[in-house]
Coordinates of C-alpha atoms in Angstrom, one line a residue:
M1 CA 91.2 89.0 97.8
T2 CA 89.9 89.7 94.3
Q3 CA 92.2 90.2 91.3
T4 CA 91.1 93.8 91.1
R5 CA 92.0 94.4 94.7
T6 CA 95.4 92.7 94.3
R7 CA 96.1 95.0 91.4
L8 CA 95.0 98.0 93.5
E9 CA 97.3 97.0 96.3
R10 CA 100.2 97.0 93.8
G11 CA 99.1 100.3 92.4
R12 CA 98.0 102.0 95.7
S13 CA 101.0 104.3 95.6
A14 CA 99.8 105.5 92.2
L15 CA 96.5 106.8 93.4
G16 CA 97.8 110.3 94.2
P17 CA 99.9 110.7 91.0
A18 CA 96.9 109.4 89.0
L19 CA 94.5 111.8 90.6
E20 CA 96.9 114.7 89.9
L21 CA 97.2 113.7 86.2
V22 CA 93.4 113.8 85.9
H23 CA 93.1 116.9 88.0
T24 CA 95.5 118.8 85.7
G25 CA 94.1 117.4 82.5
R26 CA 97.2 115.5 81.6
A27 CA 95.5 112.1 81.5
P28 CA 92.2 112.5 79.6
T29 CA 92.1 108.7 78.9
R30 CA 93.0 105.5 80.7
A31 CA 95.5 104.8 77.9
V32 CA 97.3 108.1 78.7
L33 CA 97.1 107.4 82.4
T34 CA 98.7 104.0 81.9
A35 CA 101.6 105.5 79.9
E36 CA 102.1 108.4 82.3
L37 CA 102.2 106.2 85.4
G38 CA 104.3 103.5 83.8
V39 CA 102.1 100.7 85.0
T40 CA 100.1 97.9 83.4
R41 CA 96.7 98.6 81.8
A42 CA 95.1 96.4 84.5
T43 CA 96.7 98.4 87.3
A44 CA 95.7 101.7 85.7
G45 CA 92.2 100.4 85.5
A46 CA 92.1 99.4 89.1
V47 CA 93.5 102.8 90.2
A48 CA 90.9 104.6 88.1
A49 CA 88.2 102.5 89.5
E50 CA 89.2 103.2 93.1
L51 CA 89.4 107.0 92.4
E52 CA 85.9 106.7 90.9
A53 CA 84.7 104.8 94.0
L54 CA 86.0 107.6 96.2
G55 CA 83.9 110.1 94.2
L56 CA 86.8 112.0 92.8
I57 CA 86.8 111.1 89.1
Q58 CA 84.4 109.8 86.5
V59 CA 85.3 106.9 84.1
D60 CA 83.5 106.7 80.8
S61 CA 83.9 103.2 79.6
R62 CA 82.1 103.8 76.3
P63 CA 83.4 107.1 74.9
G64 CA 82.6 107.9 71.3
A65 CA 85.4 107.3 68.8
A66 CA 86.9 110.2 66.9
A67 CA 86.2 110.3 63.2
G68 CA 88.7 108.2 61.3
A69 CA 90.0 106.5 64.5
Q70 CA 90.8 102.8 64.5
G71 CA 90.4 100.4 67.3
R72 CA 88.5 100.6 70.5
P73 CA 88.6 104.1 72.1
S74 CA 90.2 104.2 75.6
H75 CA 88.1 105.0 78.7
R76 CA 87.8 108.7 79.2
L77 CA 88.7 110.1 82.6
T78 CA 87.3 113.4 84.0
V79 CA 86.9 114.8 87.5
A80 CA 83.6 114.0 89.1
P81 CA 81.2 116.8 88.3
D82 CA 79.4 116.5 91.7
G83 CA 82.5 115.6 93.7
P84 CA 83.9 117.2 96.9
V85 CA 85.1 120.8 97.0
V86 CA 87.5 123.0 98.9
L87 CA 86.9 126.5 100.2
A88 CA 89.1 129.1 98.6
A89 CA 89.3 132.6 100.0
Q90 CA 91.0 135.8 98.8
V91 CA 91.4 139.1 100.5
H92 CA 92.2 142.1 98.3
V93 CA 92.4 145.9 98.7
D94 CA 88.7 146.3 98.0
G95 CA 87.3 143.5 100.0
F96 CA 87.3 139.7 99.5
R97 CA 86.0 136.8 97.5
A98 CA 85.1 133.3 98.6
A99 CA 84.6 130.4 96.3
L100 CA 84.0 126.6 96.3
V101 CA 86.5 125.0 93.9
G102 CA 86.3 121.4 92.7
L103 CA 89.0 119.2 91.2
G104 CA 90.2 120.4 87.9
G105 CA 90.3 124.0 89.1
R106 CA 86.6 124.3 88.5
I107 CA 84.8 127.1 90.4
V108 CA 81.5 125.7 91.6
A109 CA 80.2 128.8 93.4
T110 CA 81.5 132.2 94.3
A111 CA 80.5 135.1 96.6
P112 CA 82.2 138.5 96.4
G113 CA 82.3 140.9 99.4
C114 CA 83.0 144.6 99.1
M115 CA 84.2 146.2 102.2
T116 CA 86.9 148.6 103.4
V117 CA 89.5 146.2 104.6
P118 CA 90.0 147.0 108.3
A119 CA 93.3 147.3 110.2
D120 CA 92.3 144.2 112.1
P121 CA 92.8 141.2 109.7
A122 CA 90.6 139.0 111.8
A123 CA 87.5 141.0 110.8
V124 CA 87.9 140.4 107.1
L125 CA 89.0 136.8 107.6
D126 CA 85.9 136.1 109.6
A127 CA 83.8 137.7 106.9
V128 CA 85.2 135.8 104.0
V129 CA 85.0 132.5 105.9
A130 CA 81.4 133.2 106.8
A131 CA 80.7 133.8 103.1
G132 CA 82.3 130.5 102.3
A133 CA 80.3 128.7 104.9
G134 CA 77.2 130.1 103.4
L135 CA 78.2 128.7 100.0
L136 CA 78.8 125.3 101.5
R137 CA 75.4 125.3 103.1
E138 CA 73.8 126.2 99.8
C139 CA 75.6 123.6 97.7
G140 CA 75.6 120.7 100.2
R141 CA 78.8 119.2 98.9
R142 CA 81.5 117.7 101.0
C143 CA 84.3 120.1 101.9
L144 CA 87.9 118.8 102.1
G145 CA 89.8 121.8 103.3
A146 CA 90.3 125.5 102.8
G147 CA 93.0 127.9 101.5
L148 CA 93.5 131.7 101.5
A149 CA 95.3 134.2 99.2
V150 CA 96.4 137.5 100.7
P151 CA 97.8 140.7 99.2
S152 CA 101.1 140.5 101.0
A153 CA 104.4 138.7 101.2
V154 CA 104.0 136.0 103.8
A155 CA 107.0 134.9 105.9
E156 CA 107.5 131.2 106.6
P157 CA 107.7 129.3 108.9
E158 CA 105.8 131.9 111.0
G159 CA 102.9 132.3 108.5
T160 CA 102.8 136.1 109.0
A161 CA 101.9 138.9 106.6
L162 CA 105.3 140.5 106.6
N163 CA 104.7 143.8 104.9
P164 CA 101.1 144.3 103.7
L165 CA 101.7 147.6 101.7
H166 CA 98.2 148.1 100.3
V167 CA 96.0 147.1 103.3
A168 CA 96.1 148.6 106.7
W169 CA 97.2 145.4 108.5
P170 CA 100.1 145.7 111.0
A171 CA 103.3 144.2 109.7
G172 CA 103.6 140.6 110.9
A173 CA 99.9 140.0 111.2
P174 CA 99.4 136.3 112.0
V175 CA 97.1 135.4 109.1
R176 CA 97.6 131.7 109.4
E177 CA 96.4 131.5 113.0
L178 CA 93.6 134.0 112.4
F179 CA 92.3 132.0 109.4
R180 CA 92.6 128.8 111.4
R181 CA 90.5 130.3 114.1
S182 CA 87.8 131.6 111.7
L183 CA 87.5 128.1 110.0
A184 CA 87.2 126.4 113.4
Q185 CA 84.5 128.8 114.5
A186 CA 82.6 128.2 111.2
G187 CA 82.9 124.4 111.6
I188 CA 84.5 124.0 108.2
P189 CA 86.1 120.5 108.0
G190 CA 89.5 119.6 106.6
P191 CA 90.7 116.4 104.8
G192 CA 89.4 113.2 106.3
G193 CA 86.5 115.1 107.9
A194 CA 88.7 116.5 110.7
P195 CA 88.3 120.2 111.7
A196 CA 90.1 122.3 109.1
P197 CA 93.6 123.1 110.2
G198 CA 93.4 126.6 108.6
A199 CA 95.7 126.0 105.7
V200 CA 96.6 129.4 104.4
V201 CA 98.3 128.1 101.4
Q202 CA 101.2 128.5 99.1
A203 CA 103.7 126.1 97.6
P204 CA 106.6 125.4 100.0
A205 CA 110.0 126.8 99.0
A206 CA 111.0 123.4 97.8
G207 CA 107.7 122.6 96.1
H208 CA 104.8 120.6 97.3
P209 CA 105.4 117.7 99.7
A210 CA 106.7 114.3 98.8
R211 CA 104.0 111.7 97.9
G212 CA 102.5 110.1 100.9
H213 CA 102.8 113.1 103.2
A214 CA 100.0 115.6 103.8
A215 CA 100.8 119.2 103.1
P216 CA 101.9 121.0 106.2
A217 CA 99.0 122.9 107.7
G218 CA 99.1 126.6 107.8
Q219 CA 101.5 127.6 105.1
A220 CA 100.9 131.1 103.9
G221 CA 101.5 132.9 100.6
N222 CA 100.4 135.8 98.5
D223 CA 97.8 136.0 95.8
I224 CA 100.3 136.2 92.8
N225 CA 102.2 133.1 93.9
L226 CA 98.9 131.3 94.0
A227 CA 97.8 132.7 90.7
A228 CA 101.0 131.4 89.1
L229 CA 100.4 128.0 90.5
A230 CA 96.9 127.9 89.1
E231 CA 98.0 129.1 85.7
Y232 CA 100.7 126.4 85.6
R233 CA 98.3 123.6 86.4
H234 CA 95.1 124.8 84.7
G235 CA 95.8 127.8 82.5
A236 CA 98.2 129.6 80.2
G237 CA 101.3 128.1 81.9
R238 CA 100.6 124.5 81.1
G239 CA 103.6 122.8 79.6
A240 CA 106.1 125.5 80.6
R241 CA 109.2 124.5 82.5
Q242 CA 110.2 127.9 83.8
L243 CA 107.1 130.0 84.1
L244 CA 107.2 133.6 85.1
C245 CA 103.9 135.2 86.1
V246 CA 103.6 139.0 86.6
A247 CA 100.3 140.6 87.5
T248 CA 98.6 143.6 89.0
G249 CA 96.4 143.2 91.9
H250 CA 93.7 145.8 92.8
R251 CA 96.8 147.8 93.8
G252 CA 100.4 147.1 93.2
V253 CA 102.3 144.5 91.2
G254 CA 103.4 141.0 92.1
G255 CA 105.4 138.2 90.5
A256 CA 106.1 134.5 90.8
L257 CA 108.2 131.8 89.3
V258 CA 107.3 128.2 88.8
L259 CA 110.2 125.9 88.1
D260 CA 109.4 122.4 86.8
G261 CA 106.0 122.5 88.5
R262 CA 107.1 124.0 91.8
L263 CA 106.9 127.5 93.1
H264 CA 110.2 129.1 93.8
T265 CA 109.6 131.0 97.0
G266 CA 113.1 131.5 98.4
S267 CA 114.4 130.7 101.8
S268 CA 111.4 132.1 103.7
G269 CA 108.6 132.6 101.3
L270 CA 109.6 136.1 100.1
A271 CA 111.2 135.5 96.6
L272 CA 110.1 137.3 93.4
E273 CA 108.9 140.6 94.8
V274 CA 109.1 141.9 91.3
G275 CA 106.9 144.9 92.1
H276 CA 109.9 146.6 93.6
L277 CA 112.1 146.6 90.5
T278 CA 112.9 150.1 89.5
V279 CA 111.8 151.1 86.0
R280 CA 111.9 154.9 86.3
Q281 CA 114.8 156.4 88.2
D282 CA 112.9 159.6 88.8
G283 CA 109.5 157.9 89.2
H284 CA 106.8 158.0 91.8
P285 CA 107.7 157.3 95.4
C286 CA 107.0 153.6 96.3
H287 CA 105.8 152.2 99.6
C288 CA 109.0 150.3 99.8
G289 CA 111.1 153.5 100.2
S290 CA 112.4 153.5 96.6
R291 CA 111.1 155.4 93.6
G292 CA 109.8 154.3 90.2
C293 CA 109.0 150.7 91.1
L294 CA 106.8 148.5 88.9
D295 CA 104.4 148.5 91.9
V296 CA 103.6 152.2 91.5
E297 CA 104.4 152.7 87.8
T298 CA 102.2 149.9 86.2
D299 CA 99.3 149.2 88.5
P300 CA 95.7 150.3 88.0
L301 CA 96.2 153.6 89.9
A302 CA 99.2 154.4 87.7
F303 CA 97.1 153.7 84.6
L304 CA 94.2 156.0 85.7
T305 CA 96.7 158.7 86.6
A306 CA 98.5 158.5 83.3
A307 CA 95.2 158.7 81.4
G308 CA 94.3 161.8 83.4
R309 CA 91.4 160.2 85.2
A310 CA 90.7 160.6 88.9
P311 CA 89.8 157.3 90.5
G312 CA 86.2 156.9 91.5
P313 CA 85.2 156.5 95.1
E314 CA 82.9 153.5 94.8
V315 CA 84.4 151.2 92.1
S316 CA 87.6 149.1 92.6
L317 CA 90.6 150.6 90.9
L318 CA 91.2 147.4 88.9
K319 CA 87.6 147.4 87.6
E320 CA 87.8 151.1 86.8
A321 CA 91.1 150.8 84.9
R322 CA 89.8 147.8 83.0
A323 CA 86.6 149.5 82.0
L324 CA 88.5 152.6 80.9
L325 CA 90.8 150.5 78.7
R326 CA 87.9 148.5 77.3
D327 CA 85.4 151.3 76.6
E328 CA 87.6 154.3 75.9
Y329 CA 90.7 153.0 74.1
A330 CA 90.0 155.3 71.2
D331 CA 90.6 158.3 73.5
P332 CA 94.2 159.5 72.7
A333 CA 94.9 160.0 76.4
V334 CA 93.9 156.4 77.2
R335 CA 95.9 155.1 74.3
A336 CA 98.9 157.1 75.3
A337 CA 98.6 155.8 78.9
T338 CA 98.5 152.2 77.6
H339 CA 101.7 152.6 75.6
L340 CA 103.4 154.4 78.5
L341 CA 102.6 151.6 80.9
L342 CA 103.6 148.9 78.4
D343 CA 107.0 150.6 78.0
R344 CA 107.5 150.6 81.7
L345 CA 106.3 147.0 82.1
G346 CA 108.5 145.8 79.2
R347 CA 111.6 147.3 80.8
G348 CA 110.8 145.5 84.0
L349 CA 110.2 142.2 82.2
A350 CA 113.4 142.6 80.2
G351 CA 115.4 142.7 83.4
L352 CA 113.6 139.6 84.7
V353 CA 114.2 137.8 81.4
N354 CA 118.0 138.6 81.7
I355 CA 118.1 137.2 85.2
L356 CA 115.7 134.3 85.1
N357 CA 115.6 133.1 81.4
P358 CA 112.0 131.8 81.6
D359 CA 110.5 129.9 78.7
R360 CA 107.2 131.6 79.1
I361 CA 105.7 134.7 80.7
V362 CA 102.1 135.1 81.6
L363 CA 100.5 138.4 82.6
G364 CA 97.5 138.8 84.9
G365 CA 95.2 141.6 86.2
L366 CA 95.4 144.9 84.3
H367 CA 98.7 143.7 82.7
R368 CA 96.7 141.1 80.8
D369 CA 94.4 143.7 79.4
L370 CA 97.3 146.0 78.4
L371 CA 98.9 143.1 76.6
E372 CA 95.8 142.3 74.7
A373 CA 95.4 146.0 73.7
A374 CA 98.8 146.3 72.1
P375 CA 100.6 142.9 72.1
E376 CA 103.3 143.7 69.6
Q377 CA 104.6 146.7 71.6
L378 CA 105.3 144.8 74.8
G379 CA 107.2 142.1 73.0
A380 CA 109.3 144.7 71.1
V381 CA 110.2 146.5 74.4
V382 CA 111.3 143.3 76.1
A383 CA 113.4 142.3 73.1
Q384 CA 115.0 145.7 72.9
H385 CA 116.1 145.8 76.5
S386 CA 117.0 142.1 77.2
L387 CA 119.9 140.0 75.9
W388 CA 117.8 136.8 75.8
G389 CA 114.8 138.6 74.4
R390 CA 116.8 139.5 71.4
S391 CA 118.4 136.2 70.8
A392 CA 115.4 134.0 71.5
G393 CA 112.0 135.6 71.9
V394 CA 110.2 134.7 75.1
P395 CA 106.4 134.0 74.6
I396 CA 104.3 136.5 76.5
Q397 CA 100.8 135.4 77.0
P398 CA 97.7 136.6 78.9
C399 CA 96.6 134.6 81.9
T400 CA 93.5 132.5 81.1
L401 CA 91.9 132.0 84.5
D402 CA 89.6 134.8 85.6
Y403 CA 90.0 134.0 89.3
N404 CA 93.5 132.5 89.3
S405 CA 94.4 133.5 92.9
L406 CA 91.3 131.7 94.1
V407 CA 92.0 128.7 92.0
G408 CA 95.6 128.7 93.3
A409 CA 94.5 128.9 96.9
A410 CA 92.3 125.9 96.2
E411 CA 95.3 124.0 94.7
L412 CA 97.2 123.6 97.9
A413 CA 94.0 123.0 99.8
W414 CA 93.6 120.1 97.4
Q415 CA 97.3 119.0 97.9
P416 CA 96.7 116.6 100.8
V417 CA 94.1 114.9 98.6
L418 CA 96.5 114.7 95.7
D419 CA 99.2 113.3 97.9
D420 CA 97.1 110.6 99.6
P421 CA 93.5 110.4 98.4
L422 CA 92.5 107.5 100.8
A423 CA 93.9 109.2 103.9
A424 CA 92.4 112.6 103.0
L425 CA 88.9 111.1 102.5
G426 CA 89.1 109.2 105.7
G427 CA 89.8 105.8 104.1

């Protein structure tokens, strides 16, 4: 047995942690990888070489030295640009989007599909999987799994869409099993080349599985949970310990909390339904049975209504609201609607700050655009209505990933590979 192989055997358990460090950008060089893993330089080199041999990362042994730097520069580590991908799928009110996502959260290809989402969830799941299969045929890259984001709270362990308020699906739709069936019919493989188990993904309530164990197949979660996970690993949430994400979808409002790298999803996957916080006692009726919830007071339809604009029949509400804010902010009615929604959103965030005490808040969807239009107002409202906001300001930042729910769906499709690269690739 060669010396390199002996080192690799000693460091085999470090393959997964090493891959995750490169995947999330926390180990850009072999020197950083060595320090993060707490192993010798030789072992780190053997681990990096094995991950490169698996086609997962790229090692640059001759990187250019920075100006003024002394000594030999460390090997640079990046994800393999032509490595394997996973299929990420998202269903939203106005249709779906399929994408191929590589390590590092990089979207390789994407295909949107506009359709009226039918009451039968199997129809739209078949359509989005078919679109993903087409992308795979075009790119010719190896697929290691699939994940799905849906606009609904998803109950675990059943894997059912518990209460899909903004699509016509029946309560309790078995999205996990339907996605599994669509993947099998399309012949999309999973880790190790086996038929895809239909992983409809979300972080488990206690976080992702322990090292050395594949992620349980068929877990289910909603789009905002997955967006939060993506932002934590690859976007505006990097470095946060208690990350709160609040975002609009095409309709409604969702939220998620990432604690020390793990999604907090409650006892059965249903935590952080922030869209149903009341911010106006005499507000609009909400689908949940209450009134004045964030879900109906700060989503794209609420913005269009506040601005006195009737929603168009052919463009998604989210796109229409964003275009209005971008192109007509000088209009007093649009500006007034912006400030009105920021006041309502700030009151909701203030309550969450009091309860959760996050160290960072990231906003997505239309909320991101509203924040960028008037950033000082939102911070002032949160500070005015929260104890912790007054004593120690909480940074409020826009999400930075355009398709963060897709990237998040890909994250837990990647999780078996991050846990055990050799097993996931059939080694």
